[in-house]
Coordinates of C-alpha atoms in Angstrom, one line a residue:
X1 CA -110.7 22.9 158.3
X2 CA -109.0 24.4 161.4
X3 CA -107.7 21.0 162.5
X4 CA -105.0 21.2 159.8
X5 CA -103.2 23.9 161.9
X6 CA -102.6 21.3 164.7
X7 CA -100.9 18.7 162.5
X8 CA -97.2 17.7 162.7
X9 CA -95.8 16.3 159.4
X10 CA -93.7 13.2 159.6
X11 CA -92.6 12.2 156.1
X12 CA -95.8 11.4 154.3
X13 CA -97.8 10.9 157.4
X14 CA -99.3 13.7 159.5
X15 CA -99.6 13.6 163.3
X16 CA -103.0 15.0 164.4
X17 CA -102.1 16.7 167.7
X18 CA -105.7 17.9 168.1
X19 CA -107.2 14.4 168.7
X20 CA -106.8 11.3 170.9
X21 CA -108.7 8.1 170.4
X22 CA -108.9 5.9 173.5
X23 CA -110.9 2.8 174.5
X24 CA -111.8 2.0 178.1
X25 CA -111.5 -1.7 178.8
X26 CA -112.0 -3.8 182.0
X27 CA -113.6 -6.8 183.6
X28 CA -117.3 -6.4 184.4
X29 CA -118.1 -4.2 187.4
X30 CA -114.7 -2.7 187.7
X31 CA -116.1 0.8 187.1
X32 CA -115.6 1.7 183.4
X33 CA -119.0 3.4 182.9
X34 CA -118.8 5.3 186.3
X35 CA -115.4 6.6 185.3
X36 CA -116.7 7.8 181.9
X37 CA -119.5 9.6 183.9
X38 CA -116.8 11.5 185.7
X39 CA -114.8 12.3 182.5
X40 CA -118.0 13.7 180.8
X41 CA -119.0 15.8 183.8
X42 CA -115.6 17.2 184.5
X43 CA -115.0 18.1 180.9
X44 CA -117.9 20.6 181.1
X45 CA -119.6 19.0 178.1
X46 CA -123.0 19.5 179.7
X47 CA -124.7 22.8 180.6
X48 CA -124.5 23.8 184.3
X49 CA -128.2 23.2 184.9
X50 CA -128.4 20.0 182.8
X51 CA -129.7 16.9 184.6
X52 CA -127.7 13.9 183.4
X53 CA -127.8 11.4 186.3
X54 CA -125.5 8.5 186.7
X55 CA -124.3 5.8 184.3
X56 CA -124.8 8.2 181.5
X57 CA -123.4 5.9 178.8
X58 CA -125.7 3.0 179.8
X59 CA -128.7 4.2 177.7
X60 CA -130.2 0.8 177.1
X61 CA -133.0 -0.3 179.5
X62 CA -131.4 -3.7 180.1
X63 CA -128.0 -2.1 180.8
X64 CA -129.5 0.0 183.6
X65 CA -131.5 -2.9 185.0
X66 CA -128.6 -5.4 184.9
X67 CA -126.0 -2.9 185.9
X68 CA -123.6 -3.9 183.0
X69 CA -122.6 -2.4 179.7
X70 CA -123.9 -4.5 176.8
X71 CA -123.2 -2.4 173.8
X72 CA -119.9 -0.5 173.0
X73 CA -120.6 3.2 172.6
X74 CA -118.7 6.4 171.5
X75 CA -118.5 9.7 173.2
X76 CA -116.1 12.6 173.0
X77 CA -114.8 15.4 175.3
X78 CA -112.7 18.5 174.8
X79 CA -109.7 19.0 177.1
X80 CA -107.5 22.1 176.5
X81 CA -108.5 22.2 172.9
X82 CA -107.8 18.5 172.3
X83 CA -110.7 16.3 171.4
X84 CA -110.6 12.9 173.2
X85 CA -112.8 10.3 171.6
X86 CA -113.8 7.7 174.2
X87 CA -115.0 4.2 173.4
X88 CA -116.9 2.6 176.4
X89 CA -116.8 -1.2 176.0
X90 CA -118.6 -4.1 177.8
X91 CA -116.8 -5.9 180.5
X92 CA -118.7 -9.3 180.5
X93 CA -117.0 -12.1 178.5
X94 CA -120.2 -12.9 176.7
X95 CA -120.0 -9.5 175.0
X96 CA -116.3 -9.8 174.0
X97 CA -117.4 -9.5 170.3
X98 CA -118.4 -5.9 171.1
X99 CA -114.8 -5.2 172.4
X100 CA -113.1 -7.0 169.5
X101 CA -114.9 -4.9 166.8
X102 CA -114.3 -1.4 168.3
X103 CA -110.7 -1.6 169.5
X104 CA -109.4 -0.9 166.0
X105 CA -110.8 2.6 166.3
X106 CA -108.4 3.5 169.2
X107 CA -104.7 4.4 169.5
X108 CA -104.6 3.6 173.2
X109 CA -106.6 2.1 176.0
X110 CA -107.4 2.7 179.6
X111 CA -107.3 -0.6 181.5
X112 CA -109.4 -0.5 184.7
X113 CA -108.6 -3.0 187.5
X114 CA -110.5 -3.3 190.8
X115 CA -108.3 -2.7 193.8
X116 CA -109.8 -5.7 195.6
X117 CA -110.4 -8.3 192.8
X118 CA -107.4 -7.5 190.7
X119 CA -107.0 -8.9 187.1
X120 CA -109.9 -11.2 186.2
X121 CA -110.4 -13.5 183.2
X122 CA -112.0 -10.7 181.0
X123 CA -109.1 -8.4 182.0
X124 CA -106.7 -10.8 180.4
X125 CA -108.9 -11.1 177.3
X126 CA -109.3 -7.4 176.6
X127 CA -105.7 -6.6 177.4
X128 CA -104.5 -9.4 175.0
X129 CA -106.7 -7.9 172.2
X130 CA -105.4 -4.4 173.0
X131 CA -101.8 -5.4 172.9
X132 CA -102.3 -7.4 169.6
X133 CA -103.4 -4.0 168.1
X134 CA -100.4 -2.3 169.8
X135 CA -102.6 0.1 171.7
X136 CA -100.7 2.2 174.2
X137 CA -102.1 1.2 177.7
X138 CA -102.8 3.3 180.8
X139 CA -103.6 1.2 183.9
X140 CA -106.0 2.6 186.5
X141 CA -106.3 0.7 189.8
X142 CA -109.9 1.7 190.7
X143 CA -111.9 1.7 193.9
X144 CA -108.9 2.2 196.2
X145 CA -111.3 3.5 198.9
X146 CA -112.8 0.0 199.5
X147 CA -112.2 -1.3 203.0
X148 CA -110.5 -4.5 201.8
X149 CA -108.5 -2.9 199.0
X150 CA -105.1 -4.5 198.4
X151 CA -103.4 -2.0 196.1
X152 CA -99.8 -3.3 196.2
X153 CA -100.9 -6.9 195.6
X154 CA -103.1 -5.8 192.6
X155 CA -100.2 -3.8 191.2
X156 CA -98.0 -6.9 191.3
X157 CA -100.7 -9.0 189.7
X158 CA -101.0 -6.4 187.0
X159 CA -97.3 -6.4 186.3
X160 CA -97.4 -10.2 186.1
X161 CA -100.3 -10.0 183.6
X162 CA -98.4 -7.6 181.3
X163 CA -95.2 -9.8 181.5
X164 CA -97.3 -12.8 180.4
X165 CA -99.1 -11.0 177.5
X166 CA -96.5 -8.6 176.2
X167 CA -94.9 -9.4 172.9
X168 CA -92.6 -6.3 172.7
X169 CA -90.7 -4.2 175.2
X170 CA -93.0 -1.3 174.5
X171 CA -95.9 -3.2 175.9
X172 CA -94.3 -3.2 179.3
X173 CA -94.0 0.6 179.4
X174 CA -97.3 1.7 180.9
X175 CA -98.4 4.4 183.2
X176 CA -100.3 3.5 186.4
X177 CA -102.9 5.8 188.1
X178 CA -105.1 5.3 191.1
X179 CA -108.7 6.3 191.2
X180 CA -112.1 6.3 192.9
X181 CA -114.4 6.5 189.9
X182 CA -117.5 7.0 192.0
X183 CA -116.0 10.2 193.5
X184 CA -114.5 11.4 190.2
X185 CA -110.9 11.5 191.4
X186 CA -107.6 10.1 190.1
X187 CA -104.1 10.3 191.5
X188 CA -100.6 9.5 190.5
X189 CA -100.0 7.9 193.9
X190 CA -102.6 6.4 196.3
X191 CA -101.6 8.9 199.0
X192 CA -102.0 12.0 196.8
X193 CA -104.7 14.5 197.5
X194 CA -108.0 13.4 196.0
X195 CA -109.2 16.4 193.9
X196 CA -110.5 15.5 190.4
X197 CA -109.7 13.6 187.2
X198 CA -107.1 16.1 186.1
X199 CA -104.2 13.5 186.4
X200 CA -106.2 11.2 184.0
X201 CA -106.9 13.9 181.5
X202 CA -103.2 14.9 181.5
X203 CA -102.0 11.3 181.2
X204 CA -104.3 10.7 178.2
X205 CA -103.0 13.7 176.4
X206 CA -99.4 13.0 177.2
X207 CA -99.4 9.2 176.9
X208 CA -101.9 8.2 174.2
X209 CA -100.3 8.8 170.8
X210 CA -101.9 11.2 168.4
X211 CA -103.1 9.5 165.2
X212 CA -100.6 9.3 162.4
X213 CA -102.6 9.8 159.2
X214 CA -102.4 10.7 155.5
X215 CA -105.4 13.0 154.9
X216 CA -104.6 13.4 151.2
X217 CA -104.5 9.7 150.4
X218 CA -107.5 7.8 148.9
X219 CA -110.3 7.3 151.5
X220 CA -110.4 4.2 153.7
X221 CA -112.7 3.6 156.6
X222 CA -113.7 0.3 158.3
X223 CA -117.3 0.0 159.6
X224 CA -117.0 -1.0 163.3
X225 CA -120.5 -0.3 164.5
X226 CA -124.0 0.4 163.3
X227 CA -126.9 2.5 164.6
X228 CA -130.3 3.4 163.3
X229 CA -133.0 6.0 163.8
X230 CA -136.3 6.6 162.1
X231 CA -135.4 9.9 160.6
X232 CA -131.9 9.4 159.1
X233 CA -131.9 5.6 158.7
X234 CA -128.8 3.5 159.2
X235 CA -125.6 5.0 160.6
X236 CA -122.2 3.4 159.7
X237 CA -119.8 4.2 162.5
X238 CA -116.0 3.8 162.3
X239 CA -112.6 5.6 162.2
X240 CA -111.3 7.1 159.0
X241 CA -108.0 5.4 158.4
X242 CA -106.8 7.6 155.6
X243 CA -108.2 10.4 153.4
X244 CA -111.2 12.5 154.1
X245 CA -115.0 12.3 154.0
X246 CA -117.5 15.0 153.1
X247 CA -121.2 15.0 153.0
X248 CA -123.1 14.5 149.7
X249 CA -120.1 12.8 148.2
X250 CA -119.8 9.4 146.4
X251 CA -117.8 6.5 147.8
X252 CA -117.1 2.9 147.2
X253 CA -118.7 0.3 149.5
X254 CA -116.8 -3.0 149.7
X255 CA -118.6 -5.8 151.4
X256 CA -117.1 -8.9 153.0
X257 CA -117.2 -10.8 149.7
X258 CA -115.2 -8.1 147.9
X259 CA -118.2 -6.8 145.9
X260 CA -117.8 -3.1 145.2
X261 CA -120.8 -0.7 144.8
X262 CA -121.0 3.0 144.3
X263 CA -122.8 4.8 147.1
X264 CA -123.6 8.3 148.2
X265 CA -122.8 9.7 151.6
X266 CA -125.7 11.9 152.8
X267 CA -124.4 13.3 156.1
X268 CA -121.2 13.0 158.2
X269 CA -121.3 13.3 162.0
X270 CA -118.6 13.4 164.7
X271 CA -119.1 13.0 168.4
X272 CA -119.4 15.7 171.1
X273 CA -120.4 14.5 174.5
X274 CA -123.5 12.2 174.0
X275 CA -124.5 13.9 170.8
X276 CA -123.6 13.5 167.2
X277 CA -122.7 16.7 165.5
X278 CA -123.1 17.2 161.8
X279 CA -119.9 18.4 160.0
X280 CA -119.2 19.1 156.3
X281 CA -116.0 17.2 156.3
X282 CA -114.0 14.8 158.5
X283 CA -110.3 13.8 158.2
X284 CA -108.3 10.6 158.8
X285 CA -108.1 9.9 162.6
X286 CA -111.7 11.1 163.2
X287 CA -114.3 8.7 164.5
X288 CA -117.4 9.4 162.4
X289 CA -121.0 8.2 161.8
X290 CA -122.2 8.3 158.2
X291 CA -125.7 8.1 156.7
X292 CA -126.7 7.0 153.2
X293 CA -125.3 3.5 153.0
X294 CA -128.3 1.4 153.8
X295 CA -126.6 -1.9 153.2
X296 CA -123.5 -1.3 155.3
X297 CA -122.4 -4.0 157.7
X298 CA -119.8 -4.4 160.4
X299 CA -116.4 -5.3 159.0
X300 CA -116.9 -3.7 155.6
X301 CA -114.9 -0.9 154.0
X302 CA -115.9 2.6 152.8
X303 CA -113.3 3.6 150.3
X304 CA -112.4 6.1 147.6
X305 CA -114.7 5.7 144.6
X306 CA -111.9 5.8 142.1
X307 CA -109.3 3.7 144.0
X308 CA -111.4 1.3 146.1
X309 CA -109.1 -0.7 148.5
X310 CA -110.5 -3.0 151.2
X311 CA -109.2 -3.0 154.7
X312 CA -108.8 -6.4 156.6
X313 CA -112.2 -7.4 158.0
X314 CA -112.7 -7.7 161.8
X315 CA -112.1 -11.3 163.0
X316 CA -114.4 -12.3 165.9
X317 CA -114.0 -15.3 168.3
X318 CA -116.5 -18.0 167.4
X319 CA -119.6 -18.8 169.5
X320 CA -119.6 -21.5 172.1
X321 CA -123.3 -22.1 172.9
X322 CA -126.3 -22.6 170.7
X323 CA -130.1 -22.6 171.3
X324 CA -133.1 -23.4 169.3
X325 CA -135.6 -20.5 168.8
X326 CA -139.0 -21.7 167.6
X327 CA -142.5 -20.5 167.1
X328 CA -144.6 -20.7 170.2
X329 CA -146.6 -24.0 170.1
X330 CA -148.3 -23.8 173.5
X331 CA -152.1 -23.6 173.9
X332 CA -151.6 -19.9 174.8
X333 CA -149.8 -19.1 171.5
X334 CA -150.8 -15.8 169.9
X335 CA -152.5 -14.3 173.0
X336 CA -149.8 -12.0 174.3
X337 CA -147.3 -11.2 171.5
X338 CA -147.5 -8.8 168.5
X339 CA -145.1 -10.9 166.4
X340 CA -145.9 -14.7 166.8
X341 CA -145.2 -16.0 163.3
X342 CA -142.1 -17.9 162.0
X343 CA -141.7 -15.3 159.2
X344 CA -141.5 -12.4 161.8
X345 CA -139.2 -14.4 164.1
X346 CA -136.9 -15.3 161.2
X347 CA -136.7 -11.7 159.9
X348 CA -135.9 -10.4 163.4
X349 CA -133.1 -13.0 164.1
X350 CA -131.4 -12.4 160.8
X351 CA -131.7 -8.6 161.3
X352 CA -129.8 -9.0 164.6
X353 CA -126.8 -10.3 162.6
X354 CA -126.2 -6.8 161.2
X355 CA -125.1 -5.4 164.6
X356 CA -124.5 -8.4 166.8
X357 CA -121.2 -9.6 165.3
X358 CA -120.7 -12.5 167.7
X359 CA -124.0 -14.1 166.9
X360 CA -124.8 -16.8 164.3
X361 CA -128.2 -17.7 163.0
X362 CA -129.2 -20.6 160.7
X363 CA -132.4 -22.3 159.8
X364 CA -133.4 -25.3 161.9
X365 CA -134.8 -28.7 161.0
X366 CA -138.3 -27.3 160.4
X367 CA -139.5 -24.0 159.0
X368 CA -140.6 -22.9 162.5
X369 CA -137.2 -23.4 164.1
X370 CA -133.9 -21.5 164.0
X371 CA -130.5 -22.3 165.5
X372 CA -129.0 -19.3 167.3
X373 CA -125.3 -19.4 168.5
X374 CA -123.7 -17.0 170.9
X375 CA -120.8 -16.4 173.2
X376 CA -122.6 -17.5 176.4
X377 CA -125.8 -17.7 178.3
X378 CA -125.9 -14.0 179.0
X379 CA -125.3 -13.1 175.4
X380 CA -128.2 -15.2 174.3
X381 CA -130.5 -14.2 177.2
X382 CA -130.0 -10.5 176.4
X383 CA -131.2 -11.1 172.9
X384 CA -134.2 -13.1 174.1
X385 CA -135.1 -10.3 176.6
X386 CA -134.7 -7.6 173.9
X387 CA -137.0 -9.5 171.5
X388 CA -139.5 -10.1 174.3
X389 CA -139.7 -6.4 175.0
X390 CA -140.2 -5.7 171.3
X391 CA -143.3 -7.8 171.3
X392 CA -142.0 -11.1 169.9
X393 CA -143.5 -14.4 171.2
X394 CA -141.5 -17.6 170.8
X395 CA -140.0 -20.6 172.7
X396 CA -136.4 -21.5 173.3
X397 CA -134.6 -24.7 174.2
X398 CA -131.9 -25.4 176.8
X399 CA -128.4 -24.0 175.7
X400 CA -126.1 -26.6 174.1
X401 CA -122.4 -26.5 173.8
X402 CA -120.9 -26.2 170.2
X403 CA -118.3 -28.9 169.6
X404 CA -116.0 -29.3 166.6
X405 CA -113.8 -32.0 165.2
X406 CA -110.0 -31.8 165.2
X407 CA -107.8 -34.6 163.9
X408 CA -110.7 -37.0 164.0
X409 CA -111.6 -36.3 167.7
X410 CA -114.5 -34.3 169.1
X411 CA -113.2 -31.2 171.0
X412 CA -115.3 -28.9 173.3
X413 CA -114.7 -25.4 174.6
X414 CA -113.0 -25.1 178.0
X415 CA -113.4 -22.0 180.1
X416 CA -111.3 -20.4 183.0
X417 CA -113.7 -20.0 185.9
X418 CA -112.7 -17.7 188.8
X419 CA -114.7 -17.7 192.0
X420 CA -114.3 -15.3 194.9
X421 CA -116.1 -16.4 198.1
X422 CA -115.6 -17.3 201.8
X423 CA -113.4 -20.3 202.7
X424 CA -116.3 -22.0 204.4
X425 CA -117.9 -22.8 201.0
X426 CA -114.8 -24.5 199.5
X427 CA -116.0 -28.0 200.3
X428 CA -119.5 -27.8 198.7
X429 CA -118.1 -25.9 195.6
X430 CA -115.4 -28.4 195.1
X431 CA -117.8 -31.3 195.3
X432 CA -120.3 -29.6 192.9
X433 CA -117.7 -28.6 190.4
X434 CA -116.0 -32.0 190.4
X435 CA -119.2 -33.5 189.1
X436 CA -119.2 -30.9 186.3
X437 CA -115.6 -32.0 185.2
X438 CA -113.9 -28.9 186.6
X439 CA -110.2 -29.0 187.5
X440 CA -108.8 -26.8 190.2
X441 CA -105.8 -24.9 188.9
X442 CA -105.1 -22.4 191.7
X443 CA -106.4 -21.4 195.1
X444 CA -105.4 -18.3 197.1
X445 CA -106.5 -17.3 200.6
X446 CA -106.0 -13.8 201.9
X447 CA -105.9 -14.9 205.5
X448 CA -109.2 -13.1 206.4
X449 CA -111.5 -15.9 205.3
X450 CA -111.7 -14.8 201.7
X451 CA -110.6 -17.3 199.0
X452 CA -110.2 -17.2 195.2
X453 CA -110.6 -20.5 193.4
X454 CA -109.5 -20.9 189.7
X455 CA -110.8 -23.8 187.6
X456 CA -110.7 -25.1 184.1
X457 CA -114.2 -26.3 183.2
X458 CA -116.0 -27.4 180.1
X459 CA -118.5 -24.7 178.9
X460 CA -121.3 -27.2 179.3
X461 CA -120.4 -27.7 182.9
X462 CA -121.2 -24.0 183.5
X463 CA -124.8 -24.4 182.1
X464 CA -127.0 -24.2 185.1
X465 CA -124.2 -23.6 187.5
X466 CA -124.9 -19.9 188.3
X467 CA -128.1 -20.7 190.2
X468 CA -126.4 -23.6 192.1
X469 CA -123.5 -21.3 192.9
X470 CA -125.7 -18.6 194.5
X471 CA -127.5 -21.3 196.5
X472 CA -124.3 -23.0 197.7
X473 CA -122.6 -19.8 198.7
X474 CA -125.8 -18.2 200.1
X475 CA -125.1 -15.2 197.9
X476 CA -121.6 -14.7 199.4
X477 CA -119.6 -15.0 196.2
X478 CA -118.8 -13.7 192.7
X479 CA -117.9 -15.8 189.7
X480 CA -116.7 -15.1 186.1
X481 CA -115.5 -17.2 183.3
X482 CA -113.8 -16.8 179.9
X483 CA -113.2 -19.2 177.0
X484 CA -109.5 -20.2 176.9
X485 CA -109.2 -23.3 174.7
X486 CA -110.7 -26.4 173.0
X487 CA -109.9 -29.8 174.5
X488 CA -111.0 -33.4 173.8
X489 CA -114.6 -34.2 175.0
X490 CA -114.5 -34.9 178.7
X491 CA -117.4 -37.3 179.0
X492 CA -120.9 -37.1 180.2
X493 CA -121.9 -34.6 182.9
X494 CA -124.7 -35.8 185.1
X495 CA -127.6 -33.6 186.0
X496 CA -128.4 -32.9 189.7
X497 CA -131.8 -31.3 189.1
X498 CA -134.9 -32.8 190.7
X499 CA -138.0 -33.7 188.7
X500 CA -140.7 -31.2 187.6
X501 CA -144.2 -30.7 188.8
X502 CA -146.3 -30.7 185.6
X503 CA -149.8 -29.3 185.3
X504 CA -152.2 -32.1 184.3
X505 CA -154.9 -29.9 182.7
X506 CA -155.8 -26.4 181.4
X507 CA -157.4 -24.0 183.8
X508 CA -156.5 -21.4 186.5
X509 CA -154.4 -22.3 189.5
X510 CA -156.3 -22.2 192.8
X511 CA -155.0 -22.1 196.4
X512 CA -156.3 -25.6 197.2
X513 CA -154.6 -27.2 194.2
X514 CA -151.3 -25.3 194.8
X515 CA -151.4 -26.4 198.5
X516 CA -151.6 -30.0 197.4
X517 CA -148.7 -29.5 195.0
X518 CA -146.6 -27.9 197.7
X519 CA -146.8 -31.2 199.6
X520 CA -144.7 -32.6 196.8
X521 CA -142.3 -29.8 196.2
X522 CA -141.8 -26.1 195.4
X523 CA -144.2 -24.2 193.2
X524 CA -143.4 -21.5 190.6
X525 CA -146.8 -19.8 190.2
X526 CA -149.4 -18.0 192.2
X527 CA -153.1 -18.5 192.6
X528 CA -155.0 -17.1 189.6
X529 CA -152.3 -17.9 187.1
X530 CA -153.6 -19.5 183.9
X531 CA -152.0 -22.9 183.2
X532 CA -152.2 -25.6 180.5
X533 CA -151.5 -29.3 180.5
X534 CA -147.7 -29.9 180.1
X535 CA -146.7 -26.6 181.7
X536 CA -144.1 -26.9 184.5
X537 CA -145.5 -25.3 187.7
X538 CA -142.9 -26.4 190.2
X539 CA -140.1 -28.7 191.2
X540 CA -140.5 -32.1 192.8
X541 CA -138.6 -33.2 195.9
X542 CA -137.8 -36.4 194.0
X543 CA -135.8 -37.0 190.8
X544 CA -138.8 -38.0 188.7
X545 CA -141.5 -35.8 187.1
X546 CA -144.9 -35.7 188.6
X547 CA -148.3 -34.6 187.3
X548 CA -150.3 -32.4 189.6
X549 CA -153.8 -30.8 189.2
X550 CA -153.4 -27.3 190.6
X551 CA -156.8 -26.3 189.2
X552 CA -158.6 -28.6 191.5
X553 CA -160.9 -26.9 194.0
X554 CA -162.0 -28.3 197.4
X555 CA -165.4 -29.9 197.3
X556 CA -168.0 -27.7 198.9
X557 CA -169.8 -29.2 201.9
X558 CA -171.4 -27.8 204.9
X559 CA -169.0 -29.6 207.2
X560 CA -165.5 -28.3 208.0
X561 CA -162.9 -30.6 209.5
X562 CA -161.2 -27.7 211.3
X563 CA -160.9 -23.9 211.2
X564 CA -157.6 -24.3 209.3
X565 CA -159.7 -25.0 206.2
X566 CA -160.9 -21.4 206.2
X567 CA -157.6 -20.0 205.3
X568 CA -154.9 -22.1 203.6
X569 CA -151.5 -20.5 203.8
X570 CA -149.2 -21.1 200.8
X571 CA -145.5 -20.9 200.8
X572 CA -144.5 -18.0 198.5
X573 CA -143.7 -19.3 195.0
X574 CA -140.2 -19.3 193.4
X575 CA -140.4 -16.6 190.7
X576 CA -137.6 -17.3 188.2
X577 CA -135.9 -14.8 185.9
X578 CA -135.2 -15.6 182.3
X579 CA -131.6 -16.6 183.0
X580 CA -132.7 -18.8 185.9
X581 CA -135.4 -20.4 183.6
X582 CA -132.7 -21.2 181.0
X583 CA -130.5 -22.7 183.7
X584 CA -133.4 -24.8 185.1
X585 CA -134.8 -26.6 182.1
X586 CA -133.6 -30.0 180.8
X587 CA -133.3 -31.1 177.2
X588 CA -136.9 -32.2 177.0
X589 CA -138.2 -28.9 178.2
X590 CA -138.6 -25.4 176.8
X591 CA -139.0 -21.8 177.9
X592 CA -142.0 -20.0 176.5
X593 CA -141.2 -16.3 176.1
X594 CA -143.9 -13.6 175.6
X595 CA -144.0 -9.9 176.3
X596 CA -146.1 -10.6 179.4
X597 CA -144.9 -13.9 180.8
X598 CA -142.0 -16.4 180.9
X599 CA -143.4 -19.9 181.3
X600 CA -141.7 -23.3 181.6
X601 CA -143.1 -26.3 179.7
X602 CA -142.4 -29.8 178.5
X603 CA -141.4 -30.1 174.9
X604 CA -144.2 -32.6 174.5
X605 CA -147.3 -31.5 176.3
X606 CA -149.2 -34.8 176.8
X607 CA -148.1 -37.8 178.8
X608 CA -148.5 -40.1 175.7
X609 CA -146.3 -37.9 173.6
X610 CA -143.6 -37.9 176.3
X611 CA -143.7 -41.6 176.7
X612 CA -143.5 -42.1 172.9
X613 CA -140.5 -39.7 172.8
X614 CA -138.7 -41.7 175.6
X615 CA -139.3 -45.0 173.7
X616 CA -137.7 -43.6 170.5
X617 CA -134.6 -42.2 172.3

């Protein structure tokens, strides 16, 4: 292959000067995917007339709708004859498992930091993981055009973060660039002329080390990601650590238990832009996708068939929340979904384990229930939404925290919560968070009415807090959290939710019945919505649950008490998203999920069953 000409020999190892492997890491919404857009467009990887749009790497429907990266993805660009493999990673803490499993494919990282927000909890997490792998960092302070940008302050915070996390002097040697990702410009200094991303391209080539490899040693490759298509089947994606891979060759597949099987590689692909390009052979240092190994899983090794040696498996942080997924047991079960049975639900959940390395699935107390554990509410809700769109119909419980025992004591996960908001909301936030066992660790005020609050809070104290936060701050705030430690159980956290309005019978909601229900609280549904007994249709203004008949119509007579009876005006209903529904429900309630609807319901649908359950508690 021609790449051999661009190698520099160092003893046994060879430096591949023709390639750079770099991961882009950051906190959520700090501009990673937008920056990758600019890199792709300015590398001329697309045709002049090709329509590519924005957020090119966010190919998943949910990623585009939510505006976040969920799945780590690979792309590659060519700059002055050097191939730069780019790994775009998620920024939300709930998808930290995606970051952990792909960082070992890189030799360096680009750490993006918002010029206003500065380092956030996930910034600390991803940087710690990168430094543990000794990746060479490039720091980019992004969005410097924002009106309230505080570039010097953010630079100081970044230096403090590196001082805190660095374990060697080399970790403190990092290059800093300044960028406006949306405009596709990067500068060595904030006052430099804003032209293009050339400074970033140059810095990647100059700063990120070329892979040091032994292309003639026995093959080793760690599977870091999986993909699938209907034509070529499963792709095993990873970086070749040593040796070389060719299509139609035999290899050894070593699973997590050390079992070795002989397998045949069908095709070998490398990356160019957004496409996979078939190649006859790939060398150590290349990031490749292979077909032919149908039972490959993340963390397993592809090795030389004659000298199979396993690489260390990927270690992933354990989940913190669990939920019960079960077969839909409502009266409307089977009406709206293509896959309503326990066998189909079980098969889909266990299949998810192949690619979702942070997830855990185990069978529940009954054949119709499964315990699913994840890194947070968003991690689990993305799975629920994905399955819903695929046609699955099921019901889920309220998220519960996963505790463990240490030295005879129960310990629970504690998270670092960072809130950016206006100083006028400090009082209500402090009061609400104190009831959730949160402890204030730091507060900074910029003198312009903006404040940053930092707390340590039990993970269970965050369940249901996001909705309350948006209400308390009237939308003027941002919050993020990240797991930091396990500490002794901090005691009971009381609920502040009001009671539910529960439909008393099956039928169709009518205006007259909903109007009566709105005298008692807020409703969640519109006229014409089918309901069943035990379904939650609103929230009471009092703490207790209340039965309401929203299917009740006004008795027809030829006498009207007033002209107001002609047209009853209803207050618009509160339509809750999936995340809001999961936040809202109590332990005795469920969320019914179908491809067409998201409904709230009581676990026990009749009043007698609920009374019996209360008596046995």
